[in-house]
Coordinates of C-alpha atoms (C1' of nucleotides) in Angstrom, one line a residue:
Chain A
X115 CA 155.7 60.7 113.2
X116 CA 158.5 57.9 110.8
X117 CA 160.1 56.5 114.0
X118 CA 163.1 55.7 112.8
X119 CA 163.3 59.0 112.3
X120 CA 162.8 59.8 115.9
X121 CA 165.1 57.4 117.0
X122 CA 167.8 58.8 115.0
X123 CA 166.7 62.5 116.6
X124 CA 166.7 61.2 120.0
X125 CA 170.1 60.1 120.2
X126 CA 171.2 63.1 118.5
X127 CA 169.3 65.0 121.9
X128 CA 171.3 62.9 123.8
X129 CA 174.4 63.5 122.5
X130 CA 173.8 67.5 122.9
X131 CA 172.8 66.2 126.1
X132 CA 176.3 65.1 126.7
X133 CA 178.2 67.9 125.2
X134 CA 176.4 70.2 127.2
X135 CA 177.1 69.1 130.7
X136 CA 181.1 68.1 129.6
X137 CA 181.1 71.4 129.1
X138 CA 179.9 72.1 132.1
X139 CA 181.8 70.1 133.8
X140 CA 184.6 68.6 132.0
X141 CA 185.0 66.0 135.3
X142 CA 181.9 64.1 134.3
X143 CA 183.2 60.7 132.4
X144 CA 180.6 59.6 130.2
X145 CA 178.1 56.6 129.8
X146 CA 175.7 55.3 127.4
X147 CA 172.7 58.1 125.5
X148 CA 170.6 55.5 123.6
X149 CA 166.8 56.8 122.3
X150 CA 164.8 55.4 124.2
X151 CA 160.4 54.5 123.2
X152 CA 160.1 58.6 124.6
X153 CA 162.4 60.5 124.1
X154 CA 166.5 59.8 125.8
X155 CA 168.6 59.4 128.2
X156 CA 172.5 59.6 129.0
X157 CA 174.4 58.0 132.2
X158 CA 177.1 60.2 133.6
X159 CA 179.6 59.5 136.2
X160 CA 180.2 62.0 139.1
X161 CA 180.5 61.8 141.7
X162 CA 177.5 64.3 143.2
X163 CA 174.9 64.3 141.7
X164 CA 172.7 67.2 139.6
X165 CA 171.2 69.4 141.4
X166 CA 167.9 70.9 140.4
X167 CA 170.2 74.5 139.2
X168 CA 172.6 71.8 137.4
X169 CA 170.4 71.4 135.1
X170 CA 169.1 73.9 134.8
X171 CA 172.3 74.9 133.5
X172 CA 172.7 72.2 131.3
X173 CA 169.5 73.5 129.6
X174 CA 170.6 76.5 129.1
X175 CA 173.8 74.8 127.2
X176 CA 172.0 72.7 125.6
X177 CA 169.8 75.3 123.9
X178 CA 173.9 77.3 122.7
X179 CA 174.3 74.0 121.1
X180 CA 171.1 74.0 119.0
X181 CA 171.4 77.7 118.5
X182 CA 175.4 77.3 116.9
X183 CA 173.4 74.4 114.1
X184 CA 177.2 72.1 113.7
X185 CA 177.2 69.6 112.0
X186 CA 177.2 66.0 113.4
X187 CA 180.1 64.2 111.7
X188 CA 180.5 60.6 111.4
X189 CA 184.1 59.2 111.2
X190 CA 185.5 56.4 111.6
X191 CA 189.0 55.2 113.3
X192 CA 190.7 52.2 114.5
X193 CA 190.6 50.5 117.6
X194 CA 193.4 51.5 118.6
X195 CA 193.2 55.3 117.3
X196 CA 189.4 55.3 119.5
X197 CA 191.8 54.3 123.1
X198 CA 193.9 56.9 121.8
X199 CA 190.3 59.3 121.8
X200 CA 188.9 57.6 124.8
X201 CA 191.8 58.0 127.3
X202 CA 189.8 59.8 130.2
X203 CA 186.7 58.1 129.1
X204 CA 187.3 54.4 131.7
X205 CA 184.0 53.6 130.2
X206 CA 184.1 54.2 127.1
X207 CA 186.8 52.2 127.9
X208 CA 184.9 49.4 128.8
X209 CA 182.3 49.8 125.8
X210 CA 185.5 50.0 122.7
X211 CA 187.1 46.7 124.6
X212 CA 183.8 44.9 123.7
X213 CA 183.5 45.5 120.3
X214 CA 184.6 43.0 118.2
X215 CA 185.1 45.3 114.7
X216 CA 188.6 46.6 113.8
X217 CA 187.0 50.3 112.9
X218 CA 184.7 51.9 115.5
X219 CA 182.9 55.0 114.1
X220 CA 182.8 58.0 116.2
X221 CA 180.2 60.9 115.7
X222 CA 181.3 64.8 116.0
X223 CA 179.6 67.7 116.7
X224 CA 182.1 70.8 117.2
X225 CA 184.1 70.1 120.0
X226 CA 182.9 67.3 121.3
X227 CA 183.4 63.9 120.1
X228 CA 181.6 60.2 121.3
X229 CA 181.6 56.7 120.5
X230 CA 178.9 55.9 118.8
X231 CA 177.4 53.1 115.9
X232 CA 175.1 56.2 115.1
X233 CA 172.9 57.3 113.6
X234 CA 171.8 60.7 113.8
X235 CA 170.7 63.7 111.9
X236 CA 172.8 66.0 109.7
X237 CA 173.4 69.2 112.7
X238 CA 172.4 70.1 116.3
X239 CA 170.0 72.6 114.7
X240 CA 167.8 70.2 113.7
X241 CA 166.2 69.9 117.1
X242 CA 164.0 72.3 117.7
X243 CA 162.3 71.7 121.2
X244 CA 163.2 69.5 123.6
X245 CA 162.6 69.3 127.2
X246 CA 164.6 67.6 130.0
X247 CA 162.4 65.7 131.8
X248 CA 163.5 64.0 135.0
X249 CA 166.9 62.3 136.1
X250 CA 168.0 59.3 138.6
X251 CA 170.1 57.0 139.4
X252 CA 171.0 54.1 137.1
X253 CA 173.9 51.0 137.7
X254 CA 176.8 51.2 135.1
X255 CA 175.3 48.2 132.5
X256 CA 172.7 47.9 134.9
X257 CA 174.5 45.5 136.9
X258 CA 173.3 46.7 140.7
X259 CA 177.8 45.5 141.6
X260 CA 179.0 48.4 139.5
X261 CA 179.2 52.3 139.9
X262 CA 176.5 54.2 140.2
X263 CA 176.0 56.1 137.5
X264 CA 173.2 59.9 137.2
X265 CA 171.4 59.8 134.6
X266 CA 169.3 62.8 132.0
X267 CA 166.4 61.6 130.9
X268 CA 164.6 64.1 127.9
X269 CA 162.2 64.8 125.0
X270 CA 162.6 66.2 121.5
X271 CA 160.6 67.0 118.9
X272 CA 160.5 68.5 115.8
X273 CA 157.6 70.7 116.4
X274 CA 156.3 72.7 119.5
X275 CA 153.3 71.2 119.3
X276 CA 154.7 67.8 119.1
X277 CA 156.6 68.9 122.5
X278 CA 153.2 70.7 123.6
X279 CA 151.4 67.2 122.9
X280 CA 154.0 64.8 125.0
X281 CA 153.8 67.1 128.1
X282 CA 149.8 66.9 128.1
X283 CA 150.3 63.1 127.8
X284 CA 152.3 62.9 130.5
X285 CA 149.4 65.3 132.3
X286 CA 147.0 62.9 131.2
X287 CA 149.1 60.0 132.6
X288 CA 149.4 61.3 136.2
X289 CA 145.4 61.6 136.3
X290 CA 145.0 58.4 135.5
X291 CA 147.3 56.8 138.0
X292 CA 145.7 54.3 139.5
X293 CA 147.0 55.8 142.4
X294 CA 144.9 58.7 142.6
X295 CA 142.5 57.6 141.3
X296 CA 142.1 54.0 143.9
X297 CA 142.2 56.0 146.8
X298 CA 139.8 58.8 144.9
X299 CA 137.1 57.1 144.3
X300 CA 136.8 54.6 148.0
X301 CA 138.1 51.9 145.8
X302 CA 141.4 51.5 147.8
X303 CA 143.7 51.7 149.5
X304 CA 148.1 51.4 151.5
X305 CA 149.2 52.2 154.9
X306 CA 152.7 51.9 154.6
X307 CA 152.3 52.4 158.4
X308 CA 150.7 48.8 159.0
X309 CA 152.6 47.5 155.9
X310 CA 153.6 48.6 152.5
X311 CA 152.7 47.1 149.3
X312 CA 149.7 45.3 151.3
X313 CA 145.9 46.9 149.9
X314 CA 143.3 46.8 151.6
X315 CA 140.0 46.3 149.3
X316 CA 137.3 49.6 150.1
X317 CA 133.3 48.2 149.4
X318 CA 133.4 50.0 146.2
X319 CA 136.3 48.3 145.3
X320 CA 135.3 45.3 146.5
X321 CA 132.2 44.9 144.3
X322 CA 134.8 45.7 141.6
X323 CA 136.7 42.3 142.1
X324 CA 133.8 40.1 143.7
X325 CA 132.6 40.9 139.6
X326 CA 135.3 40.0 137.9
X327 CA 135.7 36.9 140.5
X328 CA 132.2 35.1 139.7
X329 CA 133.1 36.2 135.9
X330 CA 136.7 33.8 135.9
X331 CA 135.2 31.3 137.9
X332 CA 131.8 30.9 136.0
X333 CA 134.2 30.8 133.3
X334 CA 136.8 28.9 134.1
X335 CA 134.8 26.1 135.0
X336 CA 132.6 26.1 131.6
X337 CA 136.7 25.8 130.8
X338 CA 136.4 22.7 131.5
X339 CA 138.4 23.5 134.6
X340 CA 137.6 23.1 138.7
X341 CA 138.4 25.3 141.3
X342 CA 140.3 24.4 144.5
X343 CA 140.7 26.6 148.0
X344 CA 145.0 25.5 149.6
X345 CA 146.1 26.9 152.7
X346 CA 147.8 30.5 153.2
X347 CA 151.2 28.9 155.4
X348 CA 151.8 25.3 155.3
X349 CA 155.1 23.6 156.9
X350 CA 158.5 24.8 156.2
X351 CA 159.4 20.9 154.8
X352 CA 156.8 21.9 152.3
X353 CA 160.0 25.2 150.0
X354 CA 162.4 22.6 151.5
X355 CA 160.9 19.9 149.0
X356 CA 159.4 21.7 146.1
X357 CA 163.1 24.1 146.3
X358 CA 161.4 27.1 146.7
X359 CA 163.6 27.8 150.6
X360 CA 166.9 27.6 148.0
X361 CA 165.7 29.5 144.7
X362 CA 163.5 31.6 146.0
X363 CA 164.0 32.6 149.2
X364 CA 164.7 36.1 148.3
X365 CA 161.3 37.1 147.8
X366 CA 159.4 34.8 150.3
X367 CA 158.9 36.1 154.0
X368 CA 160.8 34.6 157.4
X369 CA 159.4 31.8 158.6
X370 CA 157.5 31.1 161.6
X371 CA 158.1 29.2 164.3
X372 CA 154.6 27.7 166.8
X373 CA 156.9 25.8 169.0
X374 CA 158.0 22.7 167.5
X375 CA 156.9 22.8 164.3
X376 CA 158.0 26.2 161.9
X377 CA 156.0 27.7 159.1
X378 CA 156.2 29.0 155.6
X379 CA 153.8 31.9 154.2
X380 CA 153.0 31.1 150.7
X381 CA 154.7 32.0 147.6
X382 CA 153.3 30.4 145.4
X383 CA 150.4 27.8 145.0
X384 CA 151.5 25.4 142.8
X385 CA 153.1 22.9 145.9
X386 CA 149.2 22.8 147.3
X387 CA 147.6 21.9 144.2
X388 CA 150.2 19.0 143.9
X389 CA 149.5 17.5 147.2
X390 CA 146.4 17.1 146.4
X391 CA 147.2 15.3 142.5
X392 CA 149.2 13.6 145.3
X393 CA 146.4 12.6 147.3
X394 CA 145.6 9.2 144.8
X395 CA 146.8 7.1 141.8
X396 CA 146.0 9.4 139.1
X397 CA 145.7 8.0 135.4
X398 CA 146.5 9.2 131.9
X399 CA 142.8 8.9 131.3
X400 CA 142.4 11.5 133.8
X401 CA 144.2 14.5 131.5
X402 CA 144.1 16.9 131.4
X403 CA 143.3 17.8 135.1
X404 CA 142.9 21.6 135.2
X405 CA 142.2 23.4 139.4
X406 CA 142.1 26.8 139.5
X407 CA 142.4 28.5 142.6
X408 CA 141.9 32.8 143.0
X409 CA 144.9 31.9 145.5
X410 CA 147.1 35.1 147.3
X411 CA 150.4 34.7 147.6
X412 CA 152.5 36.2 150.0
X413 CA 156.1 37.6 148.7
X414 CA 159.2 40.0 150.5
X415 CA 159.9 42.0 147.4
X416 CA 162.1 44.8 147.8
X417 CA 161.0 48.2 149.1
X418 CA 161.7 50.3 145.6
X419 CA 160.0 48.7 144.0
X420 CA 156.5 48.6 145.7
X421 CA 154.8 50.4 143.4
X422 CA 150.3 50.7 144.4
X423 CA 148.4 48.0 143.1
X424 CA 151.2 47.1 140.6
X425 CA 153.7 45.5 142.3
X426 CA 152.7 44.5 146.4
X427 CA 153.7 42.0 148.4
X428 CA 150.4 40.2 148.9
X429 CA 148.1 39.9 146.1
X430 CA 146.2 37.1 144.6
X431 CA 146.9 35.1 141.5
X432 CA 144.2 33.7 139.2
X433 CA 146.4 30.8 139.0
X434 CA 145.9 27.4 137.5
X435 CA 147.6 24.3 137.2
X436 CA 147.4 22.2 134.3
X437 CA 147.9 18.9 134.7
X438 CA 148.7 16.7 131.0
X439 CA 151.5 14.1 129.2
X440 CA 153.7 15.8 126.8
X441 CA 151.1 14.9 123.9
X442 CA 148.9 17.5 125.2
X443 CA 150.7 20.4 125.7
X444 CA 150.4 22.5 122.7
X445 CA 146.2 21.9 122.6
X446 CA 146.5 22.7 126.1
X447 CA 148.4 26.1 125.9
X448 CA 145.8 26.9 123.0
X449 CA 142.3 26.4 124.7
X450 CA 144.9 28.4 127.3
X451 CA 145.4 31.2 125.1
X452 CA 141.5 31.1 123.7
X453 CA 141.1 32.0 127.6
X454 CA 143.6 34.2 127.8
X455 CA 142.6 36.5 124.4
X456 CA 138.5 36.0 126.5
X457 CA 139.7 37.8 128.8
X458 CA 141.1 40.4 127.9
X459 CA 139.2 41.0 125.6
X460 CA 136.2 41.0 127.2
X461 CA 138.2 43.6 130.1
X462 CA 138.6 46.1 126.6
X463 CA 142.8 45.3 126.5
X464 CA 143.0 44.8 122.5
X465 CA 146.7 44.9 122.5
X466 CA 149.0 43.1 124.5
X467 CA 152.4 42.0 123.4
X468 CA 153.5 38.4 124.1
X469 CA 157.1 36.8 124.3
X470 CA 157.6 32.8 124.4
X471 CA 161.5 32.6 126.9
X472 CA 163.5 29.7 125.7
X473 CA 165.7 27.5 127.9
X474 CA 168.7 29.1 130.1
X475 CA 172.0 28.5 130.7
X476 CA 170.5 27.1 133.8
X477 CA 168.4 24.6 134.0
X478 CA 166.8 21.5 135.0
X479 CA 164.7 18.9 133.2
X480 CA 166.1 17.7 129.9
X481 CA 167.4 19.3 126.7
X482 CA 165.1 17.0 125.1
X483 CA 161.8 18.2 127.0
X484 CA 162.9 21.6 126.7
X485 CA 163.1 21.4 123.6
X486 CA 159.9 19.3 123.3
X487 CA 158.0 22.0 125.6
X488 CA 159.1 24.8 123.5
X489 CA 157.4 23.0 120.6
X490 CA 154.3 23.1 121.5
X491 CA 154.4 26.5 123.0
X492 CA 155.6 28.4 120.0
X493 CA 153.5 26.1 117.6
X494 CA 149.9 27.0 120.2
X495 CA 151.1 30.3 119.2
X496 CA 152.0 30.1 115.6
X497 CA 148.4 28.7 115.5
X498 CA 146.2 31.7 117.4
X499 CA 148.0 32.9 114.9
X500 CA 149.9 35.4 117.4
X501 CA 152.6 37.7 117.2
X502 CA 155.2 37.5 119.5
X503 CA 158.8 37.5 119.8
X504 CA 161.6 34.9 121.5
X505 CA 163.2 36.1 124.8
X506 CA 166.0 33.6 124.2
X507 CA 167.0 32.2 127.2
X508 CA 165.2 34.1 129.2
X509 CA 162.8 31.3 130.7
X510 CA 162.6 30.7 133.8
X511 CA 165.3 27.2 134.5
X512 CA 162.3 25.5 135.2
X513 CA 160.7 25.8 131.7
X514 CA 160.1 27.6 129.4
X515 CA 157.4 30.5 128.9
X516 CA 154.8 32.3 126.8
X517 CA 154.2 35.4 128.8
X518 CA 151.8 38.4 128.0
X519 CA 152.0 41.9 129.2
X520 CA 149.6 44.5 128.6
X521 CA 150.1 48.3 129.0
X522 CA 149.8 50.9 131.8
X523 CA 148.8 55.0 131.0
X524 CA 152.7 55.9 130.9
X525 CA 153.3 52.9 129.0
X526 CA 154.9 50.6 131.2
X527 CA 154.1 47.0 130.0
X528 CA 153.1 45.0 133.1
X529 CA 152.9 40.8 132.8
X530 CA 149.6 39.3 132.7
X531 CA 149.0 36.7 131.8
X532 CA 151.6 34.0 131.5
X533 CA 152.3 30.5 130.8
X534 CA 155.0 28.0 132.3
X535 CA 155.8 24.9 131.9
X536 CA 157.9 23.3 134.8
X537 CA 160.7 20.1 134.4
X538 CA 160.9 21.1 138.5
X539 CA 158.2 20.6 140.5
X540 CA 157.1 17.0 138.9
X541 CA 160.9 15.7 139.6
X542 CA 161.1 16.5 143.3
X543 CA 157.6 15.6 143.8
X544 CA 157.4 12.1 142.0
X545 CA 154.2 12.8 140.2
X546 CA 154.0 10.3 137.7
X547 CA 150.5 8.9 136.4
X548 CA 149.7 5.2 135.2
X549 CA 150.1 5.5 131.8
X550 CA 148.0 2.9 128.9
X551 CA 150.3 0.4 129.2
X552 CA 150.5 0.2 132.7
X553 CA 154.1 1.3 133.7
X554 CA 154.9 4.5 135.4
X555 CA 155.0 8.1 134.4
X556 CA 155.9 11.8 135.3
X557 CA 152.7 14.1 133.9
X558 CA 153.6 17.7 132.7
X559 CA 152.7 20.2 134.8
X560 CA 151.6 23.5 133.1
X561 CA 151.5 26.8 135.7
X562 CA 149.3 29.4 133.7
X563 CA 147.9 32.6 134.9
X564 CA 145.4 34.8 133.0
X565 CA 144.9 38.4 135.1
X566 CA 148.3 37.4 136.8
X567 CA 147.5 39.1 139.5
X568 CA 144.2 40.2 140.4
X569 CA 145.9 43.4 142.6
X570 CA 147.8 44.5 139.8
X571 CA 145.1 43.9 136.5
X572 CA 142.6 45.9 139.1
X573 CA 145.2 48.9 138.8
X574 CA 145.7 48.7 134.9
X575 CA 141.9 48.9 134.7
X576 CA 141.5 51.9 136.6
X577 CA 144.0 52.8 134.2
X578 CA 142.7 51.5 131.1
X579 CA 139.5 52.8 132.6
X580 CA 140.6 56.2 133.8
X581 CA 137.6 54.9 136.4
X582 CA 135.4 55.0 134.5
X583 CA 134.6 50.9 134.5
X584 CA 132.2 49.9 131.8
X585 CA 128.2 49.1 133.3
X586 CA 128.4 45.2 134.1
X587 CA 132.0 46.9 136.6
X588 CA 130.8 49.7 137.7
X589 CA 130.7 49.8 141.4
X590 CA 127.5 52.3 141.8
X591 CA 126.0 51.6 138.3
X592 CA 123.1 54.2 138.9
X593 CA 122.2 56.7 140.9
X594 CA 119.4 58.2 142.0
X595 CA 118.3 61.9 142.4
X596 CA 115.1 64.1 144.1
X597 CA 115.5 67.8 142.7
X598 CA 114.2 67.8 146.2
X599 CA 113.6 65.8 149.9
X600 CA 109.5 66.4 148.5
X601 CA 110.3 64.2 145.1
X602 CA 112.3 61.6 148.2
X603 CA 109.3 58.7 148.6
X604 CA 108.9 59.0 144.3
X605 CA 113.2 58.2 143.9
X606 CA 112.8 55.3 146.9
X607 CA 110.2 53.8 144.7
X608 CA 112.1 53.6 141.0
X609 CA 115.1 52.7 143.3
X610 CA 113.1 50.1 145.4
X611 CA 112.2 49.0 140.9
X612 CA 115.3 49.3 139.7
X613 CA 117.1 47.5 142.7
X614 CA 116.6 43.5 142.1
X615 CA 118.9 44.5 138.4
X616 CA 121.1 47.1 139.0
X617 CA 123.5 48.2 141.9
X618 CA 121.6 51.7 142.6
X619 CA 121.8 54.2 145.2
X620 CA 119.5 57.4 145.6
X621 CA 121.3 60.6 146.8
X622 CA 119.1 61.4 149.5
X623 CA 121.0 64.7 150.9
X624 CA 119.8 68.0 151.4
X625 CA 122.0 69.5 148.3
X626 CA 120.6 71.3 145.1
X627 CA 120.9 69.6 142.0
X628 CA 123.2 70.5 140.0
X629 CA 125.4 69.2 143.3
X630 CA 124.1 66.4 143.3
X631 CA 125.2 65.7 139.7
X632 CA 128.3 66.7 140.3
X633 CA 129.4 64.4 142.6
X634 CA 127.8 61.6 140.9
X635 CA 130.0 62.8 137.8
X636 CA 132.9 63.0 140.0
X637 CA 131.6 59.7 140.8
X638 CA 131.9 58.3 137.6
X639 CA 128.4 56.7 138.2
X640 CA 127.8 55.7 134.2
X641 CA 123.3 56.5 134.8
X642 CA 122.1 59.6 137.4
X643 CA 118.9 59.2 137.2
X644 CA 116.7 62.9 138.2
X645 CA 113.0 62.9 139.5
X646 CA 111.3 66.4 140.1
X647 CA 107.3 67.8 139.4
X648 CA 107.4 66.9 135.7
X649 CA 108.6 62.7 136.5
X650 CA 107.0 62.4 139.2
X651 CA 103.0 63.5 137.5
X652 CA 104.0 61.6 134.5
X653 CA 105.1 58.0 135.7
X654 CA 109.0 58.7 134.4
X655 CA 111.7 59.5 135.2
X656 CA 115.3 61.6 133.2
X657 CA 118.5 59.7 132.1
X658 CA 121.6 61.0 132.0
X659 CA 124.5 59.3 131.0
X660 CA 127.3 59.9 133.1
X661 CA 130.1 62.4 130.6
X662 CA 127.1 62.1 127.8
X663 CA 124.6 64.2 129.5
X664 CA 120.6 63.8 129.3
X665 CA 119.6 60.9 126.5
X666 CA 115.9 61.5 128.0
X667 CA 113.0 60.9 129.6
X668 CA 111.9 57.4 129.6
X669 CA 109.6 54.4 131.8
X670 CA 111.0 52.8 134.7
X671 CA 110.7 49.3 132.9
X672 CA 112.2 50.9 129.5
X673 CA 115.5 52.2 131.3
X674 CA 115.4 48.0 133.1
X675 CA 114.7 46.5 129.4
X676 CA 117.6 49.2 127.9
X677 CA 120.0 48.6 131.2
X678 CA 120.3 45.1 131.5
X679 CA 121.2 45.2 127.8
X680 CA 124.6 46.8 128.8
X681 CA 124.9 44.2 131.8
Chain B
rG16 C1' 169.0 46.9 148.3
rC17 C1' 171.2 50.7 145.7
rC18 C1' 170.4 57.3 143.6
rC19 C1' 168.0 61.2 143.8
rG20 C1' 163.1 64.2 145.4
rU21 C1' 159.7 64.7 148.6
rG22 C1' 156.6 64.1 154.4
rU23 C1' 152.4 69.9 157.8
rA24 C1' 144.8 68.6 159.2
rG25 C1' 140.9 62.7 156.4
rC26 C1' 142.0 65.2 151.0
rU27 C1' 144.9 68.4 148.1
rC28 C1' 149.4 72.6 149.6
rA29 C1' 150.9 77.2 151.9
rG30 C1' 154.0 78.3 156.1
rU31 C1' 163.3 79.2 156.0
rG32 C1' 165.0 79.6 163.3
rG33 C1' 160.1 82.7 167.0
rU34 C1' 152.4 81.5 169.4
rA35 C1' 150.9 76.3 163.3
rG36 C1' 147.3 78.1 158.2
rA37 C1' 144.0 78.0 153.9
rG38 C1' 140.7 76.3 149.8
rC39 C1' 137.4 71.1 149.7
rA40 C1' 135.7 67.5 152.8
rG41 C1' 133.6 66.7 157.9
rC42 C1' 129.4 68.0 162.2
rG43 C1' 126.3 72.5 162.9
rC44 C1' 121.7 75.3 160.9
rA45 C1' 119.5 78.0 157.3
rU46 C1' 117.8 77.0 151.8
rU47 C1' 113.4 72.8 149.4
rC48 C1' 116.5 73.7 144.9
rG49 C1' 115.1 71.8 136.8
rU50 C1' 121.3 69.0 134.4
rA51 C1' 128.7 69.8 137.0
rA52 C1' 130.2 73.6 143.1
rU53 C1' 123.5 77.1 147.8
rG54 C1' 125.6 80.1 151.4
rC55 C1' 126.5 80.8 157.8
rG56 C1' 128.8 79.2 161.2
rC57 C1' 132.3 74.9 164.4
rG58 C1' 135.0 71.1 165.3
rG59 C1' 139.9 69.3 164.0
rG60 C1' 147.8 69.1 163.7
rU61 C1' 152.9 65.6 169.3
rC62 C1' 154.4 69.0 161.5
rG63 C1' 156.6 61.0 159.6
rG64 C1' 159.7 59.1 164.2
rC65 C1' 163.3 59.3 167.4
rG66 C1' 168.1 61.7 168.5
rG67 C1' 170.8 67.0 167.9
rU68 C1' 172.5 72.1 167.7
rU69 C1' 170.2 75.9 170.3
rC70 C1' 167.7 81.0 175.1
rA71 C1' 164.2 79.5 170.8
rA72 C1' 163.6 74.0 165.4
rA73 C1' 157.2 71.9 160.9
rU74 C1' 162.1 75.5 159.1
rC75 C1' 169.6 74.1 160.5
rC76 C1' 172.4 68.1 161.3
rG77 C1' 172.4 62.8 162.2
rC78 C1' 170.2 58.0 161.9
rC79 C1' 165.6 55.2 160.8
rC80 C1' 160.3 54.3 158.4
rA81 C1' 157.3 55.7 154.6
rU82 C1' 156.4 57.4 149.2
rG83 C1' 157.9 59.2 144.0
rG84 C1' 160.9 58.8 140.0
rG85 C1' 165.1 56.0 138.8
rC86 C1' 167.8 50.9 139.0
rU87 C1' 167.7 45.6 139.4
rC88 C1' 164.3 42.8 140.0
rC89 C1' 158.8 41.1 139.6
rA90 C1' 152.2 38.5 138.5

RNA sequence: GCCCGUGUAGCUCAGUGGUAGAGCAGCGCAUUCGUAAUGCGCGGGUCGGCGGUUCAAAUCCGCCCAUGGGCUCCA
């Protein structure tokens, strides 16, 4: 599918949508209607939201417009003329005011005309198959102080098969949704009545988490990090010192009063690592200092943004802080990027997007420091030959950063890895070290997370693998199924041999073998061992792989050797 | 936080003003089985919460809570 063509295609589709809406509801005011990654939307201003009935009518209206096969015509007019055309479209007029050029373009199809840069396809008849997918509210220009618009989403394709395929993709995505799969596979649960956005890790999910965390710690220690542990709460004064009570107040849980003290649940780990740093005078010889912690933080997120494991109120960051000199930034960032690609690759993610965010309007630190740090980050990205996009002015106020985003099943992007230079905290906590010449200097502080949050990463993992975790991560790796109760002792003997090497279960239920196989398959256990008279006689086992079926008959030693390679 | 939709058994859902339902799961009994659901039986619910309308509310109305899709925000 030609990307440029589909953009025009969807753009015209959105105009057809707008035309249908205008015809049915002449009082509706037009907002904007662009093509998006998968389809299109149009924003309308209307007091009443669109009902499912309205959507049905709009859909019919669109079919009419398509059937009429109206030519799409580009018209260039002066700004003054444009104002006249748009006299009843306040939102369009607002857009017009923002346009610098003296001549603007409109696109017309039949009796519908819209201020639009284009490009479009040549006639409405080219839109063959479309579907209105959903409606939602949105703020005009994304500004929550502005009008609330009614947004209608849709998708369209030249071929019916393409539309069907896309709708199938949406179905498939639903099946992969970690919010359904997680509880179904007994991995985790959420209990809104006892606090929304808080995750309960069940035994099976916890095993996966333990494997991830143990692996994470080992790799970090091998890569020159030291592990630290810090408290979950601290006196409010710590957060005043760090500045969080100012710039992060919105996201912090309300402080707790205990006697004459006030405690704050931590939204970040950094101030704690700083406290450790300040317990003694550091030397340039100590650098780089790399402290890592799987630190659980709590952030008060607005109700509407919570989303399964991907956006929660309590989560564990795979956090680390690197203290170094300005000259060491680049090398340290290269090392972090190495770790990022190692970890993400290990978990099966090879596609991700990298962003470099530069200095925003409001910032702390010196422009010179920002400049140097930003260049160091950029050089590191170049050295690693990582493609990246620059987000100008999107940096946090305290320093430039690199963000790496991976995609969930619905192609939503979620930030995992982040590498941030911080000019704020070293200043506020008066961090220092003794340099070669004996003078005191302020170190550079780099915050970084690779998986981001264990919860979010787990959610993305579930969707990525559709719950079929690779062998080394699977909560239950092998299930032994005796054909009848008679074979239970032999199954237990085999289980005993496998137990020291793998996470196994024996299905001792009084059920038919078909049922046991079905359940093991549905629970996505990677390997199934089946034991009956034949196996018992020859002292072998029958091996079946999840999703693939029978692999054959083997001895226990063979299985142990074979599967240990997959660990 | 904002807009719309949704909330009934552990799960998936039916039930539009008149005695709360199904399938799956759970429990009991029978069955001892060869590669994706054995049969029979039994329990199980303040119908999200609070208030209102009504002789009567799962059903109509209001508020609150939660959740879904978006917006804004973000690890």
